XYZ file of C-alpha atoms in Angstrom:
525
model
C 0.000 0.000 0.000
C 0.984 3.641 -0.218
C 2.610 3.790 3.238
C 4.972 0.949 2.375
C 5.724 2.387 -1.050
C 6.570 5.772 0.500
C 8.787 4.230 3.160
C 10.616 2.161 0.528
C 11.143 5.256 -1.607
C 12.416 7.311 1.345
C 14.798 4.557 2.457
C 16.043 4.160 -1.114
C 16.503 7.857 -1.965
C 17.561 9.198 1.441
C 20.340 7.151 2.989
C 20.586 9.053 6.273
C 21.178 6.738 9.253
C 18.411 8.534 11.125
C 15.256 10.201 9.846
C 13.394 13.079 11.459
C 9.761 13.215 10.333
C 8.073 16.547 11.046
C 4.582 17.997 11.028
C 3.209 21.190 12.572
C 0.050 23.173 13.196
C -0.789 26.732 14.181
C -3.257 26.350 17.122
C -5.449 29.316 16.227
C -8.655 27.685 17.474
C -10.315 24.294 17.721
C -8.408 22.115 15.242
C -10.443 20.574 12.425
C -10.389 16.945 11.380
C -8.444 17.775 8.213
C -5.268 18.246 10.279
C -5.464 14.620 11.369
C -4.657 13.430 7.857
C -1.183 14.895 8.099
C -0.693 13.580 11.623
C -1.613 10.009 10.649
C 0.349 10.144 7.396
C 3.538 11.119 9.224
C 2.858 8.629 12.020
C 2.466 5.742 9.566
C 5.560 6.712 7.570
C 7.597 6.897 10.784
C 6.348 3.477 11.826
C 7.057 1.994 8.388
C 10.631 3.306 8.446
C 11.189 1.774 11.876
C 9.793 -1.557 10.664
C 12.488 -1.459 7.974
C 15.211 -1.101 10.590
C 15.668 2.652 10.025
C 15.936 4.976 13.023
C 13.112 7.500 12.792
C 11.683 10.138 15.103
C 8.338 11.873 14.624
C 8.250 15.522 15.721
C 5.072 17.558 15.981
C 5.291 21.311 16.377
C 2.765 23.854 17.571
C 3.450 27.186 15.895
C 2.165 29.186 18.846
C 4.414 32.183 18.107
C 2.244 32.954 15.067
C -0.057 35.976 15.400
C -3.805 35.635 15.800
C -5.099 36.746 12.394
C -8.808 36.051 12.824
C -11.377 35.757 15.578
C -12.798 32.345 16.455
C -16.606 32.215 16.187
C -18.261 33.861 19.165
C -15.005 35.297 20.536
C -15.314 38.943 19.572
C -13.859 39.725 23.018
C -10.452 38.671 21.673
C -10.354 41.511 19.133
C -7.686 43.420 21.129
C -5.381 40.418 20.712
C -5.441 40.362 16.907
C -1.796 40.460 15.814
C -0.521 39.159 19.166
C 1.350 35.816 19.260
C -1.037 32.973 20.074
C 1.103 32.004 23.062
C 0.440 35.412 24.671
C -3.362 35.288 24.430
C -5.313 34.159 27.533
C -6.640 30.620 27.650
C -10.413 30.072 27.429
C -10.185 28.533 30.903
C -7.676 27.830 33.656
C -6.675 24.417 32.284
C -3.960 25.891 30.060
C -1.479 28.710 30.148
C -2.514 30.321 26.873
C -5.060 30.314 24.061
C -2.650 28.298 21.918
C -1.898 25.782 24.641
C -5.597 25.185 25.322
C -6.387 24.175 21.733
C -3.068 22.417 21.196
C -3.614 20.258 24.269
C -7.101 19.403 23.017
C -5.737 18.319 19.635
C -2.891 16.389 21.254
C -5.394 14.424 23.327
C -7.201 13.486 20.113
C -4.209 12.122 18.240
C -2.886 10.466 21.397
C -6.234 8.657 21.593
C -5.626 7.488 18.028
C -2.305 6.028 19.107
C -0.056 8.806 17.771
C 2.657 9.907 20.216
C 5.181 12.236 18.548
C 7.720 14.371 20.372
C 6.013 17.761 20.713
C 7.746 21.131 20.500
C 6.454 24.688 20.780
C 7.781 27.432 18.511
C 7.444 30.030 21.302
C 9.813 27.974 23.449
C 12.275 27.583 20.586
C 12.301 31.332 19.934
C 12.544 32.453 23.550
C 15.202 29.869 24.419
C 17.465 31.149 21.656
C 17.158 27.996 19.521
C 16.231 30.077 16.467
C 18.838 32.795 17.113
C 21.473 31.508 14.629
C 18.838 31.269 11.897
C 17.486 34.751 12.686
C 20.944 36.300 12.497
C 21.726 34.524 9.241
C 18.364 35.486 7.732
C 18.870 39.165 8.610
C 22.410 39.145 7.231
C 21.199 37.598 3.968
C 17.806 39.266 3.751
C 18.387 40.476 0.206
C 19.328 37.017 -1.008
C 16.259 35.479 0.639
C 14.009 38.073 -0.993
C 15.561 37.332 -4.388
C 15.093 33.577 -3.935
C 11.500 34.185 -2.921
C 10.902 36.314 -5.985
C 12.592 33.928 -8.399
C 10.949 30.726 -7.163
C 7.484 32.228 -6.906
C 7.761 33.697 -10.398
C 7.606 37.221 -9.029
C 4.359 36.579 -7.176
C 5.906 36.693 -3.710
C 8.869 38.486 -2.261
C 8.868 39.293 1.472
C 11.091 42.355 1.806
C 12.260 41.295 5.252
C 12.631 37.732 6.563
C 11.630 38.567 10.154
C 8.719 40.115 12.031
C 9.598 42.074 15.166
C 7.573 41.808 18.379
C 6.394 45.352 19.153
C 7.498 46.494 22.617
C 4.572 48.906 22.703
C 1.614 46.570 22.097
C 3.122 43.086 21.962
C 1.928 42.463 18.400
C 3.963 40.649 15.775
C 1.643 40.899 12.792
C 1.770 44.683 12.477
C 5.471 45.558 12.532
C 7.791 46.574 9.707
C 11.565 46.158 9.923
C 13.412 49.449 9.319
C 17.011 48.434 9.921
C 19.564 45.882 11.110
C 23.057 46.747 12.329
C 24.208 43.271 13.266
C 22.965 43.532 16.848
C 19.727 45.516 16.927
C 16.758 45.863 14.594
C 14.788 49.039 14.032
C 11.050 48.697 13.518
C 7.715 50.502 13.289
C 4.341 49.153 14.391
C 2.149 50.241 11.485
C -1.573 50.890 11.892
C -2.621 49.603 8.472
C 0.017 47.019 7.577
C -2.603 44.245 7.584
C -6.379 44.271 7.385
C -6.937 41.974 10.369
C -4.992 43.894 13.034
C -4.120 47.496 13.852
C -0.625 48.559 14.872
C -0.057 50.984 17.746
C 2.365 53.321 15.930
C 5.309 52.592 18.228
C 8.823 52.912 16.807
C 11.863 51.412 18.435
C 15.033 49.351 18.402
C 15.575 45.987 20.047
C 17.527 42.764 19.818
C 15.834 40.317 17.480
C 17.156 37.385 19.500
C 15.673 35.439 22.406
C 12.102 35.936 21.204
C 12.450 39.536 20.084
C 11.182 38.600 16.647
C 9.941 35.650 14.620
C 10.919 34.548 11.151
C 8.492 35.030 8.291
C 6.558 31.841 7.586
C 8.528 30.509 4.598
C 11.920 31.368 6.090
C 10.814 29.882 9.412
C 9.851 26.655 7.661
C 13.308 26.459 6.085
C 14.983 27.273 9.421
C 13.068 24.510 11.202
C 14.146 21.977 8.590
C 17.754 23.055 9.104
C 17.819 23.343 12.894
C 15.699 20.280 13.661
C 17.397 18.148 11.004
C 14.097 17.332 9.314
C 14.422 14.724 6.555
C 10.753 13.967 5.814
C 7.790 16.333 5.862
C 4.536 16.349 3.949
C 2.026 19.144 3.507
C -1.367 19.794 1.993
C -1.522 20.340 -1.736
C -2.060 24.096 -1.305
C 1.527 24.382 0.006
C 2.928 22.126 -2.705
C 1.934 24.019 -5.840
C 4.685 24.992 -8.271
C 6.401 28.090 -6.899
C 4.405 27.825 -3.670
C 5.526 27.984 -0.063
C 7.164 24.544 -0.054
C 9.238 25.280 -3.157
C 10.288 28.644 -1.723
C 11.256 27.158 1.647
C 13.154 24.380 -0.130
C 15.207 26.844 -2.133
C 15.968 28.924 0.985
C 17.045 25.960 3.132
C 19.461 24.820 0.427
C 20.896 28.184 -0.621
C 20.936 30.046 2.701
C 21.070 27.423 5.462
C 23.049 24.828 3.515
C 20.784 21.875 4.310
C 18.903 19.595 1.917
C 15.157 20.023 1.638
C 13.212 17.171 3.269
C 11.590 14.378 1.298
C 8.261 15.946 0.259
C 4.825 14.314 0.504
C 2.000 16.309 -1.063
C -1.339 15.072 0.226
C -4.914 15.932 -0.647
C -7.514 17.497 1.607
C -9.825 15.547 3.868
C -13.194 17.271 3.579
C -16.430 16.756 5.457
C -19.603 17.185 3.469
C -17.667 18.833 0.624
C -16.342 21.676 2.779
C -12.703 22.670 3.177
C -12.107 23.296 6.838
C -10.586 26.205 8.719
C -9.334 26.128 12.310
C -9.460 29.878 12.892
C -12.899 30.284 11.310
C -14.405 27.222 12.949
C -15.540 25.778 9.614
C -16.055 22.014 9.342
C -15.956 19.053 11.703
C -13.453 19.392 14.525
C -10.916 16.717 15.377
C -12.671 16.247 18.729
C -15.997 15.586 16.978
C -14.349 13.109 14.632
C -12.706 11.357 17.570
C -16.103 11.099 19.270
C -17.652 9.716 16.082
C -15.370 6.740 15.398
C -13.343 4.357 17.525
C -9.575 4.870 17.085
C -9.021 1.990 14.656
C -11.906 3.108 12.438
C -10.746 6.729 12.520
C -7.250 5.679 11.479
C -8.631 3.325 8.809
C -10.796 6.067 7.287
C -7.729 8.300 6.903
C -5.239 5.628 5.827
C -7.349 3.564 3.419
C -7.509 6.212 0.642
C -4.280 7.004 -1.175
C -2.719 10.167 0.266
C -3.087 11.876 -3.111
C -6.792 11.036 -3.201
C -9.277 13.712 -2.262
C -11.580 12.422 0.512
C -15.044 13.784 1.232
C -16.217 12.162 4.442
C -19.890 12.514 5.332
C -20.973 10.613 8.455
C -24.626 10.709 7.412
C -26.277 7.855 5.545
C -24.420 4.600 5.004
C -20.868 5.986 5.222
C -20.090 4.459 8.614
C -21.632 1.013 7.915
C -19.706 0.834 4.624
C -16.512 1.917 6.393
C -17.026 -0.826 8.970
C -17.594 -3.407 6.226
C -14.332 -2.411 4.553
C -12.551 -2.501 7.913
C -13.830 -6.044 8.468
C -12.613 -7.071 5.019
C -9.249 -5.684 6.103
C -9.351 -7.934 9.168
C -10.156 -10.917 6.947
C -7.156 -10.069 4.764
C -4.852 -9.563 7.747
C -5.833 -12.866 9.354
C -5.557 -14.813 6.095
C -9.216 -15.294 5.228
C -8.987 -13.004 2.189
C -6.265 -12.541 -0.423
C -5.744 -8.787 -0.441
C -2.220 -7.720 0.637
C -2.976 -3.993 0.340
C -6.064 -4.220 2.524
C -4.125 -6.354 5.002
C -1.448 -3.660 5.334
C -4.119 -0.980 5.697
C -5.586 -2.951 8.600
C -2.074 -3.219 10.061
C -1.575 0.558 10.006
C -5.087 1.235 11.285
C -3.812 -0.044 14.631
C -1.220 1.994 16.475
C 0.554 -1.234 17.391
C 0.306 -4.692 15.836
C -3.365 -5.756 15.821
C -4.499 -8.034 18.645
C -5.573 -11.631 18.176
C -8.455 -12.347 15.837
C -11.928 -11.821 17.294
C -15.574 -12.263 16.353
C -16.697 -9.385 14.157
C -20.449 -9.205 13.601
C -21.352 -6.912 10.696
C -22.053 -3.335 11.725
C -25.509 -3.225 10.113
C -26.456 -6.421 11.913
C -25.315 -4.972 15.232
C -27.298 -1.807 14.511
C -30.389 -3.911 13.904
C -29.828 -5.932 17.091
C -29.588 -2.680 19.050
C -33.138 -1.835 18.105
C -34.719 -5.117 19.234
C -35.237 -5.076 22.989
C -36.363 -8.707 23.019
C -33.005 -9.884 21.651
C -30.087 -10.823 23.891
C -27.222 -9.482 21.781
C -24.585 -11.442 23.661
C -26.491 -14.713 23.324
C -27.045 -14.022 19.632
C -23.302 -13.401 19.213
C -22.487 -16.714 20.875
C -25.032 -18.464 18.665
C -23.356 -17.024 15.580
C -19.881 -17.940 16.783
C -20.925 -21.405 17.916
C -18.893 -21.175 21.108
C -18.577 -18.927 24.178
C -17.274 -15.418 23.586
C -13.733 -14.635 24.674
C -12.889 -11.484 26.611
C -11.537 -10.005 23.362
C -14.775 -10.916 21.540
C -16.764 -9.064 24.178
C -14.575 -5.958 23.970
C -15.013 -5.882 20.186
C -18.775 -6.391 20.366
C -19.163 -3.720 23.045
C -17.253 -1.259 20.829
C -19.545 -2.071 17.898
C -22.654 -1.668 20.040
C -21.433 1.730 21.213
C -20.655 2.826 17.661
C -23.978 1.514 16.329
C -26.033 3.286 18.981
C -24.232 6.552 18.273
C -24.763 6.158 14.538
C -28.452 5.373 14.991
C -29.009 8.372 17.235
C -27.193 10.919 15.074
C -26.462 9.827 11.524
C -28.466 6.803 10.365
C -31.026 7.332 7.582
C -34.648 6.710 8.481
C -34.614 3.441 6.539
C -32.109 2.010 9.041
C -34.115 2.960 12.115
C -36.977 0.719 13.109
C -39.032 -0.416 16.061
C -40.718 -3.789 16.425
C -44.400 -3.129 17.062
C -45.812 -4.759 20.167
C -49.265 -5.110 18.560
C -50.292 -5.971 15.016
C -50.272 -2.643 13.112
C -53.556 -1.410 11.636
C -51.830 -1.207 8.246
C -51.718 -5.032 8.170
C -55.413 -4.949 7.238
C -54.281 -3.950 3.743
C -52.387 -7.198 3.084
C -53.493 -9.134 0.006
C -54.755 -12.703 0.158
C -51.499 -13.897 -1.394
C -49.458 -12.062 1.249
C -51.563 -13.634 4.023
C -51.003 -17.139 2.662
C -47.300 -16.386 2.365
C -47.159 -15.354 6.036
C -49.115 -18.434 7.084
C -46.607 -20.625 5.241
C -43.814 -19.140 7.357
C -45.383 -20.286 10.641
C -44.215 -23.945 10.633
C -40.740 -22.905 9.466
C -40.347 -20.502 12.391
C -41.790 -23.118 14.785
C -39.159 -25.589 13.599
C -36.394 -23.318 14.907
C -34.946 -22.541 11.473
C -32.094 -20.013 11.662
C -31.824 -16.699 9.830
C -30.030 -18.079 6.781
C -32.554 -20.887 6.471
C -35.460 -18.471 6.777
C -33.904 -16.189 4.187
C -33.778 -19.047 1.676
C -37.299 -20.136 2.602
C -38.679 -16.630 2.101
C -37.207 -16.490 -1.403
C -38.675 -19.898 -2.205
C -42.109 -19.142 -0.737
C -42.497 -15.825 -2.553
C -42.238 -17.766 -5.817
C -44.655 -20.422 -4.617
C -47.194 -17.701 -3.832
C -46.479 -15.666 -6.976
C -45.343 -12.611 -5.002
C -42.770 -10.053 -6.044
C -39.869 -9.447 -3.624
C -41.465 -6.152 -2.664
C -44.768 -7.851 -1.858
C -43.219 -10.696 0.127
C -40.703 -8.735 2.165
C -43.118 -5.834 2.485
C -45.631 -8.152 4.158
C -43.089 -9.150 6.818
C -41.997 -5.585 7.465
C -45.597 -4.385 7.589
C -46.740 -6.793 10.298
C -43.650 -6.474 12.490
C -42.374 -2.919 11.866
C -45.368 -1.093 10.325
C -43.247 -0.013 7.366
C -42.393 -1.191 3.868
C -38.668 -1.796 4.352
C -36.334 -2.964 7.071
C -33.396 -5.233 7.977
C -32.700 -8.643 6.444
C -36.044 -10.396 6.870
C -34.870 -13.922 7.648
C -32.532 -12.651 10.284
C -35.273 -10.423 11.750
C -37.639 -13.367 12.206
C -34.922 -15.610 13.657
C -33.716 -12.980 16.121
C -37.129 -12.244 17.663
C -38.786 -14.441 20.286
C -40.124 -17.485 18.449
C -43.498 -17.496 20.172
C -43.951 -13.800 19.481
C -43.182 -14.306 15.775
C -45.538 -17.267 15.428
C -48.392 -15.412 17.138
C -47.854 -12.329 14.965
C -47.731 -14.332 11.730
C -50.919 -16.190 12.649
C -52.718 -12.995 13.554
C -51.619 -11.287 10.328
C -52.489 -14.248 8.119
C -55.971 -14.522 9.633
C -55.421 -18.258 9.997
C -55.760 -18.736 6.238
C -54.389 -21.901 4.692
C -50.743 -21.820 3.615
C -51.691 -23.613 0.406
C -51.574 -21.008 -2.392
C -54.418 -22.786 -4.136
C -56.710 -23.060 -1.103
C -59.865 -20.984 -0.946
C -60.090 -18.072 1.442
C-alpha cells in the first residue's frame, strides 16, 4: 500500500542513518479533522521506516508564536489580541497557560487517543530559548538574497522584503510591525496601523535585539529554518503548500541556498473534507478533530484516513451509510490480515489502522447487523453473538462487540437514515389490514418454518422460495413481513429479523396477520 511504497522510496533515496519526520500546526482555534490526515500520514511513515530497521523520530510542532489573524466564532472579546502571538493570548479557561496551549492540548489528546505519540515542540519555546537565534541572524544578514530567492521561485508573485517580524514592545503584536534596519545587533522597527487588514498597529517605533524571542521569522523562512535546525528529513504538507512556486518550493530553495541543508523528502497530500467543505481552524468551519474522535473508535478513525491514497481527495460525510460501509471495509481488512482473504494492500491498511500490531483475531459481527440488534429489545445481543460464533465469547470478543454496540447506537441516534431505524411493534399494526390474500397465505406458510427453529439463513432461503410459490414479487413478500412487524415497507434482512425475535412472538404475529388462512396457495379463502 501507499505507506509501504513511500517508506521504501524514502529509504532508497535518502540514505541518512536517522530520519526526522516533522509535522506542525498553528493552534489558532479548535483544530479541524483535516489536520489529522497529516498527523496520521507522518505517524504511519515513521512506523514503516522503523519496521524497515531505520531509526526514525516523529516531531510535531505547535506554531504558537504565530499571530492571531482572525477571531474564532463567538469570541469577539479577543479583538484586542489580533496580531498578538497565540502564546500570549489568555486561555479560554484555567486548564492551560494560553489560548494556543488550550487548543493544542485538546488536539494532542485526540491524536494520542488514536495512538499517535510524537515528540512535541512549541515554537514560542524555541524562539525564547534562543534555539532560532542563529537562523534569525543569518536570515537578517542575507535578507536580500532570501528576498531574491522568494521572488525567483514564486515567479515574481511573492517576495517578502524582510525575513523577520519584530515583536512590538509597545503593544506586543507581531503581525503589524515593519523592519526598518539591522546593524548586526539591533533591529529598528515601526508598528504600522494599516500594515494588515486583520490587526491594527499601535504606531510605536523602536530598536531591540531580534534574538531570544524579540522577533519571529516570516513563515517561509521559518519553515526552512526549522528543517535546518531540527534536522528534518521527511515532511509532507497539503496540496495548497505544494503548488509549483508555492511555499514549499520557496522554503526548499531557501534551506538549500541560505542554510546549507537539503530540503526534506516531500509528501504532497490531498484534503480531507467533510460534506464537501474545506475546513478552517481559525474560522471554525467544518468538523473538529474532537468531533471526529467522538464519532469513530480509534481503529476506524485511522482506517478512514489511511485507506484512501494520500493523493486522493476524501469527502467524508458521516450521514447515511458511510459508517456502515466503512465498517464493512474494515472487516474485510481484518479478513485479509488474518488470512481469510487474499488482499495484501487491505491487510497492510488494517495493520496501520492499529497503532501497534493488531491483537488476536476476534468475532466481528457486521455493523448493520449490530445496529439492527440494538433496536430489538427482546433480543439478547450477547447470546445471539455466541449463537453465531458457535462457542462462548472470549474477553476479546466481548470488547469488540461492546465497541460495535457503542458505535452503532451513536450512529443510529445521530447519523443513520430513516430506513435504518426501526421499532418492532408490540401489537399488530392497523396497516396489516391492507395485506393481500397472497401475502396472508405467504405469512401463514412461514409459521411452521419458524416453529421448527430454522435459523436466519434458512429463513432467508425459505422466504425467497415461498415468494415464488405464492407468486409474489420481492417487494410484496418482504413488504408483508416488514408491515406486520415494523409497520413499514422496508427494514433489515427479513430472515434474520424473524430468527432474532422471540419465536413465540413471531408465530403469534404471523398467525394474527395471516388470519389463519391456509398456507396452500391454491386453497380458498
